[in-house]
């Protein structure tokens, strides 16, 4: 899993266009050049660094994803070898805020 800076819309189109060129498509075999074994799976998360709140939101989503992947058994058929997957978690902010407040209240009582 890795983090990367979120691209602007015009950069997305440019990047997608680059993959249409046959020579560029060959560079997607980075796993082969680096001799990664077939048991590896490749995941990335976009992080918007334009302001602190967005960066924190995206980093929280990344770490939630990391925890979910590390604590649950994922069938190997769900993620194929040698492919690159985007990872992220949708968070219901209302529920998250309520649970966080309840947890903080419990910690406050423990003092």
Steps between C-alpha positions, in 0.01 A plus 500: 500500500623848428387859511519744213413863443157546342518618138317798355228425241712609200786279620261203516411535132868533407587188698215297351612607152854383569378147566342484154847502342614135468855571623369663819270206564806275523629701796211362707714188545690672783439191712699288256794743479518512880457124536198515729360154573151408382371507859534883507197724452537869418274765654518879510302782657472856378575778750382855437766730646327824398400563862548333838139384542493318166839343566386379842177360350694309233763373745226381736337314211837345412566379856144367537561306179832368631338384825210334317734316264733388777225372733280319246561204274473612139450220244786502252253506211386851603831657408697365208877488491682765298210748502486839665193575714374823652414468868280713721220482752176694498431638847159609628618817672191523724547151641877547526460830686248348745722198570806719544314724748383192695857368512639835614232514773609154622863611506402814691321288765814287540700798630 
